[in-house]
Coordinates of C-alpha atoms in Angstrom, one line a residue:
M15 CA 17.6 30.2 -26.3
A16 CA 17.5 27.0 -24.3
L17 CA 15.2 26.5 -21.4
T18 CA 16.9 25.4 -18.2
T19 CA 15.4 24.2 -15.0
D20 CA 17.1 24.7 -11.7
V21 CA 15.9 21.8 -9.6
E22 CA 16.7 23.8 -6.4
Q23 CA 14.0 26.3 -7.4
V24 CA 11.2 23.8 -8.0
A25 CA 8.8 23.6 -5.1
W26 CA 5.3 22.1 -4.6
D27 CA 2.7 24.1 -2.9
L28 CA 1.3 21.2 -0.8
E29 CA -0.7 23.4 1.6
E30 CA -3.6 23.4 -0.9
L31 CA -4.2 19.8 0.1
L32 CA -4.9 20.7 3.8
P33 CA -7.6 22.7 5.6
A34 CA -4.8 24.3 7.7
P35 CA -1.0 24.6 7.1
G36 CA 1.4 21.8 8.0
E37 CA 1.0 19.2 10.7
P38 CA -2.2 20.8 12.2
G39 CA -3.9 20.5 8.8
V40 CA -2.9 16.8 8.6
D41 CA -4.2 16.2 12.1
Q42 CA -7.5 18.0 11.2
L43 CA -8.0 15.7 8.2
L44 CA -7.3 12.7 10.3
D45 CA -9.8 13.8 12.9
E46 CA -12.4 14.2 10.2
V47 CA -11.5 10.8 8.9
D48 CA -12.2 9.3 12.3
A49 CA -15.6 11.1 12.4
I50 CA -16.5 9.9 8.9
A51 CA -15.4 6.3 9.8
A52 CA -17.6 6.4 12.9
D53 CA -20.6 7.4 10.7
I54 CA -19.9 4.6 8.3
E55 CA -19.5 2.1 11.2
S56 CA -23.0 2.9 12.2
A57 CA -24.0 0.8 9.2
R58 CA -22.4 -2.3 10.6
G59 CA -24.9 -5.2 10.3
T60 CA -27.2 -3.3 7.9
I61 CA -25.6 -3.9 4.5
A62 CA -28.0 -6.7 3.6
G63 CA -31.0 -4.5 4.2
L64 CA -29.8 -1.4 2.2
D65 CA -31.6 -0.2 -0.8
A66 CA -29.9 1.6 -3.7
D67 CA -30.4 5.0 -1.9
G68 CA -28.8 3.7 1.3
L69 CA -25.9 2.1 -0.5
L70 CA -25.3 5.3 -2.5
A71 CA -25.3 7.3 0.7
L72 CA -22.8 4.9 2.3
L73 CA -20.5 4.9 -0.8
E74 CA -20.5 8.7 -0.8
K75 CA -19.3 8.6 2.8
F76 CA -16.5 6.2 1.8
A77 CA -15.6 8.6 -1.1
D78 CA -15.3 11.5 1.4
L79 CA -13.2 9.3 3.7
H80 CA -10.8 8.3 0.9
D81 CA -10.6 11.9 -0.2
H82 CA -9.5 13.0 3.3
L83 CA -7.1 10.1 3.7
G84 CA -5.7 10.7 0.2
R85 CA -5.0 14.4 0.8
A86 CA -3.3 13.6 4.1
G87 CA -1.2 10.8 2.6
N88 CA -0.3 12.7 -0.5
Y89 CA 0.8 15.7 1.6
V90 CA 3.1 13.7 3.9
G91 CA 4.3 11.5 1.1
L92 CA 5.4 14.4 -1.1
R93 CA 6.9 16.2 1.9
F94 CA 8.9 13.1 2.7
A95 CA 10.0 12.8 -0.9
V96 CA 11.5 16.3 -0.7
D97 CA 13.6 15.4 2.3
T98 CA 13.8 11.8 3.4
A99 CA 16.1 12.7 6.3
D100 CA 13.4 14.9 8.0
A101 CA 12.5 12.8 11.0
K102 CA 9.5 15.0 11.8
V103 CA 7.9 14.4 8.4
A104 CA 8.8 10.7 8.6
A105 CA 7.0 10.5 11.9
L106 CA 4.0 12.3 10.5
M107 CA 3.9 9.9 7.5
Q108 CA 4.0 7.0 9.9
R109 CA 1.1 8.4 11.9
V110 CA -1.0 8.8 8.7
E111 CA -0.2 5.3 7.7
E112 CA -1.1 3.9 11.1
R113 CA -4.4 5.9 11.2
S114 CA -5.2 4.7 7.7
T115 CA -4.7 1.1 8.8
A116 CA -6.8 1.6 11.9
V117 CA -9.7 3.0 9.8
A118 CA -9.4 0.2 7.3
T119 CA -9.6 -2.3 10.2
R120 CA -12.7 -0.6 11.6
L121 CA -14.4 -0.6 8.2
L122 CA -13.6 -4.2 7.1
F123 CA -17.2 -5.1 8.0
F124 CA -18.5 -3.5 4.8
D125 CA -16.4 -5.7 2.5
L126 CA -17.4 -8.8 4.3
E127 CA -21.1 -8.0 4.6
W128 CA -21.1 -7.0 0.9
A129 CA -19.4 -10.2 -0.2
A130 CA -22.0 -12.2 1.8
L131 CA -24.9 -10.8 0.0
D132 CA -27.0 -12.9 -2.3
D133 CA -26.2 -12.5 -6.0
D134 CA -29.8 -11.5 -6.8
K135 CA -29.7 -8.7 -4.2
V136 CA -26.4 -7.5 -5.6
D137 CA -27.7 -7.5 -9.2
E138 CA -30.8 -5.6 -8.0
L139 CA -28.7 -3.0 -6.3
L140 CA -26.2 -2.5 -9.1
A141 CA -28.9 -2.2 -11.7
D142 CA -29.4 1.3 -10.3
E143 CA -27.5 3.6 -12.7
R144 CA -26.5 5.9 -9.8
L145 CA -24.2 3.1 -8.5
G146 CA -22.5 2.7 -11.9
F147 CA -19.4 4.6 -10.6
A148 CA -18.8 1.9 -8.0
S149 CA -20.1 -1.3 -9.7
H150 CA -16.7 -2.6 -10.9
H151 CA -15.3 -2.1 -7.4
L152 CA -18.3 -3.7 -5.7
R153 CA -18.2 -6.7 -8.1
S154 CA -14.5 -7.1 -7.5
L155 CA -15.0 -7.3 -3.8
R156 CA -17.3 -10.3 -4.4
R157 CA -14.9 -12.0 -6.7
Y158 CA -12.8 -13.0 -3.7
R159 CA -15.6 -14.4 -1.6
P160 CA -14.2 -17.9 -1.5
H161 CA -11.0 -16.5 -0.1
L162 CA -12.3 -14.2 2.6
L163 CA -11.7 -15.1 6.2
S164 CA -13.8 -14.3 9.3
E165 CA -13.7 -10.6 10.4
P166 CA -11.2 -11.3 13.3
E167 CA -8.8 -13.0 10.9
E168 CA -9.2 -10.2 8.3
V169 CA -8.5 -7.6 11.0
I170 CA -5.2 -9.3 11.9
L171 CA -4.1 -9.3 8.3
T172 CA -5.0 -5.7 7.9
E173 CA -3.2 -4.7 11.1
K174 CA -0.1 -6.6 10.0
S175 CA -0.1 -4.9 6.6
I176 CA 1.4 -1.7 8.0
S177 CA 4.6 -3.6 8.9
G178 CA 4.4 -6.3 6.2
A179 CA 5.6 -6.2 2.6
S180 CA 2.3 -5.0 1.0

């Protein structure tokens, strides 16, 4: 007996990704993203003074933010993949991408402040084993130090990325 799969009968249950079904669930995730981003923004100008506990707390907020953005983005992306002609889903996907870019723009300060830290300070912070999960990423951010622009210039590049060929 051969196993056959009827593609028309295959369906993803994407609602598990959202706190509420459909577009209201996506909007709720995006509102939570804005709140988390505002909390992270309160750390602007303080990165150089963080100890390992403070950096860990900030990175946990970033992880929460990326979880929320990822669930919203995956939901709309997979919904769009099912029916690329659905204008309502396409508009929702565009809204998620725009909000994601806006949040990235607001939080650019972290990458720039982290890259500006003294090497000894970075080594001291990353010696804490609790930060091991993020050490590769944090070191990678610093690898591009010579190529980073000022914050206003980086903001322009980030804002253009939504319409550019990234």
